[in-house]
XYZ file of C-alpha atoms in Angstrom:
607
model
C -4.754 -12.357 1.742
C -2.103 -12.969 4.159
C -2.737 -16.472 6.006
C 0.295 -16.826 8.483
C 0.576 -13.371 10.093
C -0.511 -13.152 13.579
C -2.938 -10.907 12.718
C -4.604 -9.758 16.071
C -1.087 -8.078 16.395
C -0.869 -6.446 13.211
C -4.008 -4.778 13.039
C -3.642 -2.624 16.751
C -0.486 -1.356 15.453
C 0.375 2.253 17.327
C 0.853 5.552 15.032
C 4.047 5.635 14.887
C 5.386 8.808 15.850
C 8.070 8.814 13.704
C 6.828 8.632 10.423
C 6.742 12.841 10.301
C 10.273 12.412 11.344
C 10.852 10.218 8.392
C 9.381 12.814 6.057
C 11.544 15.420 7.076
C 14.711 13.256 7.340
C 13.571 12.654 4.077
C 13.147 16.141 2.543
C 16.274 17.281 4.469
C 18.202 14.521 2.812
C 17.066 15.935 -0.972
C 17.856 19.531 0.231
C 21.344 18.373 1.060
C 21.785 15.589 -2.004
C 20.893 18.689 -4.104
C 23.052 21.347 -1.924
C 25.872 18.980 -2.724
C 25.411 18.304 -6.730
C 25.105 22.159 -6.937
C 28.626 22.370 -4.646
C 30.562 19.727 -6.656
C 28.717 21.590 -9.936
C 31.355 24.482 -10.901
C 34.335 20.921 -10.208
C 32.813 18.684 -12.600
C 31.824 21.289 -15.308
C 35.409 21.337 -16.649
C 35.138 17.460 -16.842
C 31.654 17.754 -18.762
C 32.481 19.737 -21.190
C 35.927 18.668 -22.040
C 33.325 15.213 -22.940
C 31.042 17.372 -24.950
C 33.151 18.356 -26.674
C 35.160 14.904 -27.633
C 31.544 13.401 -28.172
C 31.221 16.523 -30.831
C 33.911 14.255 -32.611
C 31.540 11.846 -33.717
C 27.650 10.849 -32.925
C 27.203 14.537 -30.431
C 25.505 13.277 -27.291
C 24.772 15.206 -23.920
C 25.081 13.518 -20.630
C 23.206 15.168 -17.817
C 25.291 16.698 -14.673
C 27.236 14.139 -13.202
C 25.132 12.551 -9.948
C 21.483 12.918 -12.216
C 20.751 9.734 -14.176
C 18.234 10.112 -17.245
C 16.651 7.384 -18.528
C 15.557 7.506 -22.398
C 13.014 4.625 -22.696
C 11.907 1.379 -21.312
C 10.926 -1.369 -22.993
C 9.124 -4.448 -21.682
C 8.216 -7.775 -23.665
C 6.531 -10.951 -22.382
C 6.887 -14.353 -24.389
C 5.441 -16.948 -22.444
C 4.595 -20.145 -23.509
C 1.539 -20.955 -22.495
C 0.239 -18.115 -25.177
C 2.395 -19.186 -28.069
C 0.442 -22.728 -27.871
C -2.799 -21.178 -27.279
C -3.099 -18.281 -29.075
C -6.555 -16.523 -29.760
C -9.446 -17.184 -32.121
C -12.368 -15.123 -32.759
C -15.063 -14.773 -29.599
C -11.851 -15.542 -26.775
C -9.867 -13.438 -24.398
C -6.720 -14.583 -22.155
C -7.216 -15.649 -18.328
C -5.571 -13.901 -15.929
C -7.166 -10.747 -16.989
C -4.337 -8.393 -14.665
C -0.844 -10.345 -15.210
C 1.665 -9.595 -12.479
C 1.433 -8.830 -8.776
C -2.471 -7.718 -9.332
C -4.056 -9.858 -6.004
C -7.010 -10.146 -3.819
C -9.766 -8.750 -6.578
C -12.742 -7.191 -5.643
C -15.975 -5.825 -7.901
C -18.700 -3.987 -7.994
C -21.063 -2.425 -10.569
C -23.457 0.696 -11.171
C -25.429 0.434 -14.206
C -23.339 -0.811 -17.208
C -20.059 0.599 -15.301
C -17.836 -2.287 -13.797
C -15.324 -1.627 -11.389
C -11.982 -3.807 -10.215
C -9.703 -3.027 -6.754
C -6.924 -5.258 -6.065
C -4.749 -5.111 -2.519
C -1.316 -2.971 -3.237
C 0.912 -3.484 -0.023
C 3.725 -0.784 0.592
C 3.158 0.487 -3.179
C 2.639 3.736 -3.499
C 0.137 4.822 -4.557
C -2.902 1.940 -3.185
C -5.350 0.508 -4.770
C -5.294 -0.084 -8.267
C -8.849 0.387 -9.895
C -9.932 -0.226 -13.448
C -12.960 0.175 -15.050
C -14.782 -1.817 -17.865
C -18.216 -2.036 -19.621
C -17.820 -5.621 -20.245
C -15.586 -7.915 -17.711
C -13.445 -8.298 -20.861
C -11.619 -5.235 -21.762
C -10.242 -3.001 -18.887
C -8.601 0.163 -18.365
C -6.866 1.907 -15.332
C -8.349 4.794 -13.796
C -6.330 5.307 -11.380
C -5.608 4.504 -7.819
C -8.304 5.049 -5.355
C -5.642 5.735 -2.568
C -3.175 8.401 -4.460
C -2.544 11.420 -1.479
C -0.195 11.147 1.859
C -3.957 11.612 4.205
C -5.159 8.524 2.519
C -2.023 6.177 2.257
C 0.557 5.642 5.414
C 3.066 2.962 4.102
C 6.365 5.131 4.179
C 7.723 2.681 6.785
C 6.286 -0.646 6.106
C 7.521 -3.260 4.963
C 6.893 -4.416 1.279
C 3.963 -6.863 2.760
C 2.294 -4.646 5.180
C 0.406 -1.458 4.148
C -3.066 -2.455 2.083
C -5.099 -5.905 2.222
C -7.957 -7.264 0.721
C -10.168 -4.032 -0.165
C -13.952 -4.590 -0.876
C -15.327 -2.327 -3.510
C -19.250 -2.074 -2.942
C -22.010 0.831 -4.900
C -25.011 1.409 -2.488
C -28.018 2.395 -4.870
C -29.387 4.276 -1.865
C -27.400 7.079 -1.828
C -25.508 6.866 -5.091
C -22.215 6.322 -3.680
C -19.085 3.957 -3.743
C -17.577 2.664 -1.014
C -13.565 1.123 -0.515
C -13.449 -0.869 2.396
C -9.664 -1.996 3.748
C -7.465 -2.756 5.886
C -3.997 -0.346 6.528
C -1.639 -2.477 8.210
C 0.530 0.973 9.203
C 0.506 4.613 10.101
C -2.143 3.143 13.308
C -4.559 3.272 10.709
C -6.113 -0.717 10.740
C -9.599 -1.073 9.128
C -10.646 2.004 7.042
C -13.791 2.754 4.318
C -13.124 5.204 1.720
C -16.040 6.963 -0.575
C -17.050 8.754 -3.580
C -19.996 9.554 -6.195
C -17.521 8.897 -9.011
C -14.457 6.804 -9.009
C -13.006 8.273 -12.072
C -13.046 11.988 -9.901
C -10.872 10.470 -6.621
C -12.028 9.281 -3.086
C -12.431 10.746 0.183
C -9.925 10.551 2.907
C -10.095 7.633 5.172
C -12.291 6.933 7.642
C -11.472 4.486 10.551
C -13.603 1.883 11.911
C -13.691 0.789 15.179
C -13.160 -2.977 15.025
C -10.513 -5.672 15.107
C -9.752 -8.175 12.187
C -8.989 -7.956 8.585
C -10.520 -8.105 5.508
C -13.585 -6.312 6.020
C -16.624 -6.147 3.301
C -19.489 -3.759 3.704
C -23.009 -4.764 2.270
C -25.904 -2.795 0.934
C -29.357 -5.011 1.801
C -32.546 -3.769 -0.098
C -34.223 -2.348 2.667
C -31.468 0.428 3.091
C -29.714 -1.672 5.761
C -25.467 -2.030 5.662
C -23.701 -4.767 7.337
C -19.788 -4.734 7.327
C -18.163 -8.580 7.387
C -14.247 -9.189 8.721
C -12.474 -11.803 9.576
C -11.100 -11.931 13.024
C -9.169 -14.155 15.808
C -12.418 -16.253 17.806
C -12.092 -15.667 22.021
C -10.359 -19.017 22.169
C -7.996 -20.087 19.357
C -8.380 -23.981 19.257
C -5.416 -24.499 16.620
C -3.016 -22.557 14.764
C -4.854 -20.944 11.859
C -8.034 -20.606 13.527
C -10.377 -18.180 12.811
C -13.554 -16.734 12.645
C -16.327 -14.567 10.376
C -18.259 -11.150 11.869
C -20.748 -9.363 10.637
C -21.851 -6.107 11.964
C -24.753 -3.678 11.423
C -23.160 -0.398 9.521
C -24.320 3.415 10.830
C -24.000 4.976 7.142
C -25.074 8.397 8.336
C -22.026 7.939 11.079
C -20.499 5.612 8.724
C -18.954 3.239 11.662
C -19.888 -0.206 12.399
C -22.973 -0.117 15.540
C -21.595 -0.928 18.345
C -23.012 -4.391 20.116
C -23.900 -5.746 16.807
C -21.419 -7.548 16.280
C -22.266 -11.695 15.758
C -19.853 -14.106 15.226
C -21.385 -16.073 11.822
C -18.902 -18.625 11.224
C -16.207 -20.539 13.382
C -12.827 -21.578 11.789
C -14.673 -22.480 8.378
C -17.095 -25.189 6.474
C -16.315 -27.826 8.926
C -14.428 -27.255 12.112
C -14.073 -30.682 13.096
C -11.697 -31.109 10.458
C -9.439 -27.896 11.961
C -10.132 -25.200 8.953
C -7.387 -23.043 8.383
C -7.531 -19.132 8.220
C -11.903 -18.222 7.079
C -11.391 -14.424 5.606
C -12.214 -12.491 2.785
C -15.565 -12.414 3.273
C -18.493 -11.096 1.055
C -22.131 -10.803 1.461
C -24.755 -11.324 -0.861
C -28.311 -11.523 -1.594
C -30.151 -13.284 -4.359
C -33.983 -14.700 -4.586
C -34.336 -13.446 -0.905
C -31.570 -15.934 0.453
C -28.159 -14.302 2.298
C -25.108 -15.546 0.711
C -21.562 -15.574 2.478
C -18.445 -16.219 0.293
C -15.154 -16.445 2.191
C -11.624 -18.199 1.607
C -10.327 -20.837 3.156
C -6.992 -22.709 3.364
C -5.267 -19.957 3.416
C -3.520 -18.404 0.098
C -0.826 -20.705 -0.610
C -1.128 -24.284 -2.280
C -4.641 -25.366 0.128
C -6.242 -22.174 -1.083
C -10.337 -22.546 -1.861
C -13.490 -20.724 -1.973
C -16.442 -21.566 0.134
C -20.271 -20.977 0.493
C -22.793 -20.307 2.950
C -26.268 -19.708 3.088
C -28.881 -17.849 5.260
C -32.426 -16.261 5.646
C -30.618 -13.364 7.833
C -27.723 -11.143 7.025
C -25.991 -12.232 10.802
C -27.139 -15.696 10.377
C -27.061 -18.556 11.159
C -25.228 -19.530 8.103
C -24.908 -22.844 6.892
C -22.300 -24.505 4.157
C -23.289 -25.446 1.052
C -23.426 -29.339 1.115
C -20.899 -29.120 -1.586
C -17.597 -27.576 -0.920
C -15.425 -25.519 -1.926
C -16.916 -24.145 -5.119
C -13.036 -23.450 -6.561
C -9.893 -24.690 -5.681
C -6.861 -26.256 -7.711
C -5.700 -28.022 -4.186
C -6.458 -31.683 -5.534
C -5.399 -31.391 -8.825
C -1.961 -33.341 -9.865
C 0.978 -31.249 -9.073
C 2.710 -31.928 -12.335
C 0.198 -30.579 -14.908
C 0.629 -28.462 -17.732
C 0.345 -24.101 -17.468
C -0.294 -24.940 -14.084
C -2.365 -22.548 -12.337
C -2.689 -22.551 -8.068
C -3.650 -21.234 -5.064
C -7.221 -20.067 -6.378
C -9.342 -18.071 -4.308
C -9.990 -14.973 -2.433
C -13.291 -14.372 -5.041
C -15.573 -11.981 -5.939
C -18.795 -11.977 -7.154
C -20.877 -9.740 -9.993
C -23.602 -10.073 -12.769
C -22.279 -9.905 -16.198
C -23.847 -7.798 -18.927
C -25.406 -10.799 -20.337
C -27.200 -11.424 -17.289
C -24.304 -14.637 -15.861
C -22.435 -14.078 -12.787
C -18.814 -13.695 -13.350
C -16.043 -14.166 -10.060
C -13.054 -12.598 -10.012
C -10.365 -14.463 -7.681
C -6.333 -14.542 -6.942
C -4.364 -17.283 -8.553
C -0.761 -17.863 -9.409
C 1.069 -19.149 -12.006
C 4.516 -20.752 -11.176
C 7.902 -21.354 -13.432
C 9.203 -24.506 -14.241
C 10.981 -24.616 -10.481
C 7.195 -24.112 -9.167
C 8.366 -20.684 -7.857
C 5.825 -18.024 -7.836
C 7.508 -14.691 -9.528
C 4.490 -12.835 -10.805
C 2.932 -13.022 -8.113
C -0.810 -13.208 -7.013
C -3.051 -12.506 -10.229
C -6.632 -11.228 -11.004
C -8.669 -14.192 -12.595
C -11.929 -14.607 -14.072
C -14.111 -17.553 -14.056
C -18.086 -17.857 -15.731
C -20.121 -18.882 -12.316
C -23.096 -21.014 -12.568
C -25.952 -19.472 -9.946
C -29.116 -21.418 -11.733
C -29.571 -23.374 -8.383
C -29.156 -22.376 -4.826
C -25.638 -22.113 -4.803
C -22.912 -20.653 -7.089
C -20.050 -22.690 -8.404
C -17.141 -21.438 -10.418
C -17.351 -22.939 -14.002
C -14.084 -24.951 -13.967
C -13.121 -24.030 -10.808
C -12.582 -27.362 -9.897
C -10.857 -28.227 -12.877
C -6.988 -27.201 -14.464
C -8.063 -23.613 -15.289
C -7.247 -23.090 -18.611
C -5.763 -20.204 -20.247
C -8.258 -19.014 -22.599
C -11.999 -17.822 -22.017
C -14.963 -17.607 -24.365
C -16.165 -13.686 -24.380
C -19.949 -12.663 -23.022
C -21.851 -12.589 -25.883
C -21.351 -9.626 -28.415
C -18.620 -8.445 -26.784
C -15.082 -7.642 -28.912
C -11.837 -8.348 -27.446
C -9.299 -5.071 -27.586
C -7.244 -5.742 -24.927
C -3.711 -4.269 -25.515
C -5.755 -1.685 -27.597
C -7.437 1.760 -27.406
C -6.079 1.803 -23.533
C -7.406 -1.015 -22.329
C -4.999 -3.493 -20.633
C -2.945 -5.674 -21.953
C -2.753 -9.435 -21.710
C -0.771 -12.499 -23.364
C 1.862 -11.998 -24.633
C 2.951 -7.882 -25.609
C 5.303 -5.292 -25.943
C 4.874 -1.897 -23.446
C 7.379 0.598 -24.395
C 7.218 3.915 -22.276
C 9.771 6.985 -23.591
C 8.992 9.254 -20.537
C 8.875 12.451 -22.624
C 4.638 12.982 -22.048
C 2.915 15.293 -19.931
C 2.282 12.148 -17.478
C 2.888 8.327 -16.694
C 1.138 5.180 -17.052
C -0.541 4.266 -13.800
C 1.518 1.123 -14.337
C 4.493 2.688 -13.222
C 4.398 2.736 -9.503
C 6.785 3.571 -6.067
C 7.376 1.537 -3.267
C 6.254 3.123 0.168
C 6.936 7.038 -0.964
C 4.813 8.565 -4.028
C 7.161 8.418 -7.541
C 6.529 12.468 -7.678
C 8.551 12.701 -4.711
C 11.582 11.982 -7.269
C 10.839 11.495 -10.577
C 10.177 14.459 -13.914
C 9.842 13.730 -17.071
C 10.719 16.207 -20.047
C 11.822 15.835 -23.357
C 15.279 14.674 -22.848
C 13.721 11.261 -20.758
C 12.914 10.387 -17.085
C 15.065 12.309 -14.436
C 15.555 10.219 -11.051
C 16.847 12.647 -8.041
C 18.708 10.276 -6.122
C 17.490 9.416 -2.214
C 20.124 8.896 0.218
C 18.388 5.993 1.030
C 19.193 2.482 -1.119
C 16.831 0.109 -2.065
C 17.712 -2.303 1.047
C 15.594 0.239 3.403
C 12.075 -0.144 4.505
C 11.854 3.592 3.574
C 11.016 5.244 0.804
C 13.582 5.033 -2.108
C 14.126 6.853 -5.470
C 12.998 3.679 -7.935
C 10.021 3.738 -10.547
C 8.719 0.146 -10.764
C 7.022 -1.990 -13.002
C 5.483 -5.102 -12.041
C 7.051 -8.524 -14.064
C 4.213 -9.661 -15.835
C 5.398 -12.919 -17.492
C 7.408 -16.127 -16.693
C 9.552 -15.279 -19.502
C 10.398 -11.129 -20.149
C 13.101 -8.963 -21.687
C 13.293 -5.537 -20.367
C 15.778 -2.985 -21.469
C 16.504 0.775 -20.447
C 18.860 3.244 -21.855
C 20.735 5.306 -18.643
C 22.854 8.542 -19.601
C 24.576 8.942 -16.140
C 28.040 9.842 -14.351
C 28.770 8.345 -11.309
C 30.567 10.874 -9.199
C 31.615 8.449 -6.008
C 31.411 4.554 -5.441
C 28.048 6.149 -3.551
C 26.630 6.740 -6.652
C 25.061 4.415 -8.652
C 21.869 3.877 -11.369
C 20.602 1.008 -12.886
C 17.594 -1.114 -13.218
C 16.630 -3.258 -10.129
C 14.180 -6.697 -9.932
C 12.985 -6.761 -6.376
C 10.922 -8.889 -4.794
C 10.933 -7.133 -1.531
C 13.671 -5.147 0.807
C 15.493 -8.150 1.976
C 15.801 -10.070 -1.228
C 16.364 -8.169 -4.785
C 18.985 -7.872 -7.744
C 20.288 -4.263 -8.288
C 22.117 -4.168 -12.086
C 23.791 -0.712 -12.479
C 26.460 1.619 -12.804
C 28.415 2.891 -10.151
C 32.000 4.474 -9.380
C 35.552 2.666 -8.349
C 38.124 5.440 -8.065
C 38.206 7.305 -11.471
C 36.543 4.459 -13.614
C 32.972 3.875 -13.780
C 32.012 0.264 -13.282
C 28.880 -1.523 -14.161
C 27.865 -4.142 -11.322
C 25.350 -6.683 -10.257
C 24.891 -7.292 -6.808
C 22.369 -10.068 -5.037
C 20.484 -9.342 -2.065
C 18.787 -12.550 -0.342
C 17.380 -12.000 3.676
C 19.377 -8.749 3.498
C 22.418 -9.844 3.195
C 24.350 -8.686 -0.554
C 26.768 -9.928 -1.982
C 28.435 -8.501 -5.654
C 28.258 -11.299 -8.627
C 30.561 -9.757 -11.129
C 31.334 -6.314 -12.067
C 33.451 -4.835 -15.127
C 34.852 -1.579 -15.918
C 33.047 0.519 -19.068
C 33.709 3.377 -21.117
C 32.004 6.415 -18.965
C 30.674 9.610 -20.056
C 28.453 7.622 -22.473
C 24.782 6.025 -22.645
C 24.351 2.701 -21.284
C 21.517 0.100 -22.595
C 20.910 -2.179 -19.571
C 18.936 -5.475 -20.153
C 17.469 -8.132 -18.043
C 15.997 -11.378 -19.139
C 13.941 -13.922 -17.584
C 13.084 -17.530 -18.573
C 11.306 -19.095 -15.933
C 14.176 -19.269 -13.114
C 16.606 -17.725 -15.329
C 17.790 -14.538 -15.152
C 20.454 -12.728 -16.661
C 21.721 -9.073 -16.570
C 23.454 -7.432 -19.855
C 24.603 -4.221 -20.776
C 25.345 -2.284 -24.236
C 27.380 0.763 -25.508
C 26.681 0.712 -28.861
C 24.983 -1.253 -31.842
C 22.641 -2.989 -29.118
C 26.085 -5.576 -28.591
C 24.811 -6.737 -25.022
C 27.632 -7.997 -22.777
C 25.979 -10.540 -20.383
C 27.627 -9.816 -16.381
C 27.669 -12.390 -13.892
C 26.119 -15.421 -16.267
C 22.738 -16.780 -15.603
C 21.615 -15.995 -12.044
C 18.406 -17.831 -10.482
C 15.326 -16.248 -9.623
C 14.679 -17.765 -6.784
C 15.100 -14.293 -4.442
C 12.286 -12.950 -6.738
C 9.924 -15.291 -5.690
C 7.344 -15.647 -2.736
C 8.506 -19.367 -1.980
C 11.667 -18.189 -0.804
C 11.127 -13.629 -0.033
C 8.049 -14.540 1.635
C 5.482 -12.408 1.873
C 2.292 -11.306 -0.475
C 3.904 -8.964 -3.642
C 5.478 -10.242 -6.853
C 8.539 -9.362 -8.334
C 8.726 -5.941 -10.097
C 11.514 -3.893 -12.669
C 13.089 -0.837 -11.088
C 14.164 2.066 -12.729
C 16.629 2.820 -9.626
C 18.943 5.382 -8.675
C 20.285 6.294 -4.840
C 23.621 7.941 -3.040
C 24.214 5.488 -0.544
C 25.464 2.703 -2.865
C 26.361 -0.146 -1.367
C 27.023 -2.413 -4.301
C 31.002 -2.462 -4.620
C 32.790 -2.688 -7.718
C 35.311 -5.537 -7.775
């Protein structure tokens, strides 16, 4: 969760009554992009087939109409390290269980039926849930926020949009809740429901309170209390904060008003100044009332912390012991590092253990954070009165024993993959993986698929804007990756261009394509860093042919390549860093991701 935003200020923010003029700026801007291929059509069709037919020569290929790139395939492959020297043995499975920008976890269960939420930001669509039978093995479902009435992020900013959702099943009525907080389109906090979270969720409704990070609880009497962190009446340092719990109407499903009791002030201690108490969760075991939060914020002083209660709105008191996991005090030079732990979750196993689920990163060799904020899992020890995290306190290592009788087929059958793999995606089905995302507007809004490849209808707006653009991401999943796309595409004006993009956010990205300089087409990398771009290298290639574009990373190391033919990759620019890509120096709460990326308001000039 985000632990430096003012957040009293972010959460009142006003519909903005702009965001239907967006849409049909938006909408407009297609109409015209595709008034004007269809103009310049009848021009460029002497050009086309005069290229036909010289292809017809030799190996016959067909490039689509000049302006509409098509991209063939898309390969991705992680090799990192830490897997080569610890691979796999019978009765283990690989820790983080979601690799890539996959943070703030929550989980619930119903029956055998285990369900995972993480926070999504500006992508498009929110909320990433999976499902699994056994905390090992896990497949997407979905999204639990996939229409325009549930998801208002077409102007935010990559870091704004969705935070810390709560996933909860009340037994009571047979129903699943989402609880959240919508940092745009006026929405703030927000619950979401359904009887079935593999048939959709309801539209949002919005809760009348302050804060972020709310949690709703279902007590065994029938009761609900909802849980938030919010700023306390009189802020006594920077990063203070404070813990609410309300009583929950679930016929009127809105908090009661007047209930509201403030449960814990700035954190486990505030004589020592606590920094930024939030993500809370309630629970109840052997009668007791159990409040997880974080604490430190979710950067290098990240930690989880317990208190205990005979009363859902207290008092609460801290566990004589804490935090209950952290890597804060561990030495900074250590090997596979893994940081910032926290932000946890709490659910039974199948074999009767609790399991936690939690955010942690793992850095590159310059300690910059490119994957992002991951989904962990950690074996918690609740045999007394408190839980602890089973090395959670220690160097979390990269390998987990399974729950007993349990087989490990991640990568397999569906089920996500982790370690080290290979996902290849050829476009040509009936429908995408829910891996492939957009970025503020929905990927249908631009995207088709058919059996020549993946058709991108260019926006008019370039991946620089805090709108919605025409890219299809994938989120980097490794320290070290190769990812490679094959573009057919003609450039018709320096305005045009397609290519791959890594992005860590608006203001700081790589965009790796082709584009037009007079009657050449060029391929050109260009680096963005706090919005300002500036073009690396660029060189001319043969047009009217496919292109096999390539990026690879190891650890801060990135380099762009392209190929015409017999997979010959020409490396442009030279090694670049990746220190744009990363949240030490964009900022903010994503990771980096892999753009498929086309637009008509190029900026990226040929040299």
């Amino acid at each position: 969760m985000p632990s430096h935003i003012p957040h009293t200020k972010q959460v009142n923010l006003p519909m903005k009554d702009y965001i239907k003029l967006h849409l049909t700026d938006t909408i407009i801007q297609l109409f015209t992009t595709n008034f004007n291929i269809m103009r310049n059509q009848f021009k460029l069709f002497t050009l086309g087939t005069l290229s036909l037919l010289a292809a017809s020569c030799g190996n016959k290929v067909t490039m689509p109409e000049p302006g509409t790139p098509v991209f063939t395939q898309f390969t991705y492959t992680g090799k990192d390290a830490v897997y080569e020297k610890n691979p796999l043995t019978e009765g283990e499975f690989y820790n983080p269980i979601l690799q890539g920008c996959y943070p703030d976890p929550s989980i619930c269960k119903k029956g055998t039926d285990y369900y995972l939420v993480c926070s999504s930001f500006a992508i498009n669509p929110g909320v990433p849930i999976f499902h699994s039978t056994d905390l090992v093995n896990w497949k997407q479902i979905g999204h639990v926020l996939d229409r325009p009435s549930q998801l208002k992020v077409e102007d935010s900013g990559i870091s704004a949009g969705i935070y810390a959702p709560t996933i909860r099943y009340n037994s009571y009525n047979d129903t699943f809740y989402m609880i959240t907080t919508q940092f745009s389109g006026g929405m703030g906090n927000m619950i979401v429901k359904t009887k079935d979270p593999m048939k959709g969720w309801s539209d949002p409704i919005k809760l009348n309170f302050e804060g972020i990070d709310p949690d709703i609880f279902f007590d065994d009497n029938g009761k609900a209390y909802v849980t938030h962190n919010d700023a306390p009446e009189k802020p006594l340092y920077e990063g203070h904060r404070v813990i609410k719990v309300w009583e929950y109407d679930l016929e009127k499903d809105q908090i009661i008003p007047g209930t509201d009791k403030v449960v814990v002030n700035g954190g486990v201690d505030l004589s020592k100044k606590p920094i930024w108490i939030e993500a809370p969760h309630l629970y109840k075991k052997d009668g007791k009332y159990y409040l997880m939060c974080a604490e430190g914020g979710t950067g290098g002083w990240h930690s989880e912390v317990i208190f205990i209660s005979d009363n859902p709105q207290g008092p609460f008191k801290p566990a004589p012991e804490n935090p209950i996991l952290s890597q804060r005090h561990l030495p900074a030079e250590r090997p596979f590092k893994v940081d910032w732990a926290g932000h946890a979750d709490l659910v039974e196993g199948p074999d009767g253990q609790y399991y936690g689920v939690f955010l942690a990163i793992r850095p590159n060799e310059e300690n910059r954070v490119n994957t992002g904020r991951e989904t962990f899992i950690l074996p918690v020890d609740w045999s007394g009165t408190f839980p602890v995290f089973k090395g959670g306190l220690e160097p979390i290592q990269p390998k987990l024993v399974m729950p007993q009788g349990v087989k490990n087929e991640t990568g397999k059958n569906g089920y996500f993959p982790n370690g080290n793999f290979t996902f290849t995606e050829t476009f040509t089905g009936s429908s995408l993986d829910y891996r492939w995302v957009g970025v503020r507007g929905a990927r249908e809004g631009f995207i088709s698929t058919t059996a020549e490849g993946l058709t991108i209808t260019p926006y008019e707006t370039n991946i620089k804007a805090a709108l919605p653009t025409s890219t299809l991401f994938y989120r980097q999943q490794h320290l070290n990756f190769t990812a490679t796309t094959t573009l057919k595409y003609v450039p018709r004006t320096e305005k045009d261009l397609a290519g791959i993009t890594c992005y860590q956010s608006e203001k700081f990205n790589y965009v790796f394509g082709v584009t037009k300089k007079a009657e050449d087409s060029y391929i050109v990398l260009q680096r963005t860093e706090k919005g300002e771009s500036s073009t690396i290298a660029s060189e001319k290639i043969e047009g009217n042919t496919p292109i096999s574009l390539r990026v690879k990373a190891e650890g801060d190391k990135y380099t762009f390549s392209y190929s015409v033919k017999d997979d010959n990759y020409q490396t442009v620019g030279g090694t670049v860093s990746g220190d744009i890509l990363s949240t030490n120096v964009a900022g903010g709460f994503t990771g980096a991701m892999i753009g498929l990326y086309a637009t008509t308001s190029n900026d990226a000039e040929a040299l």
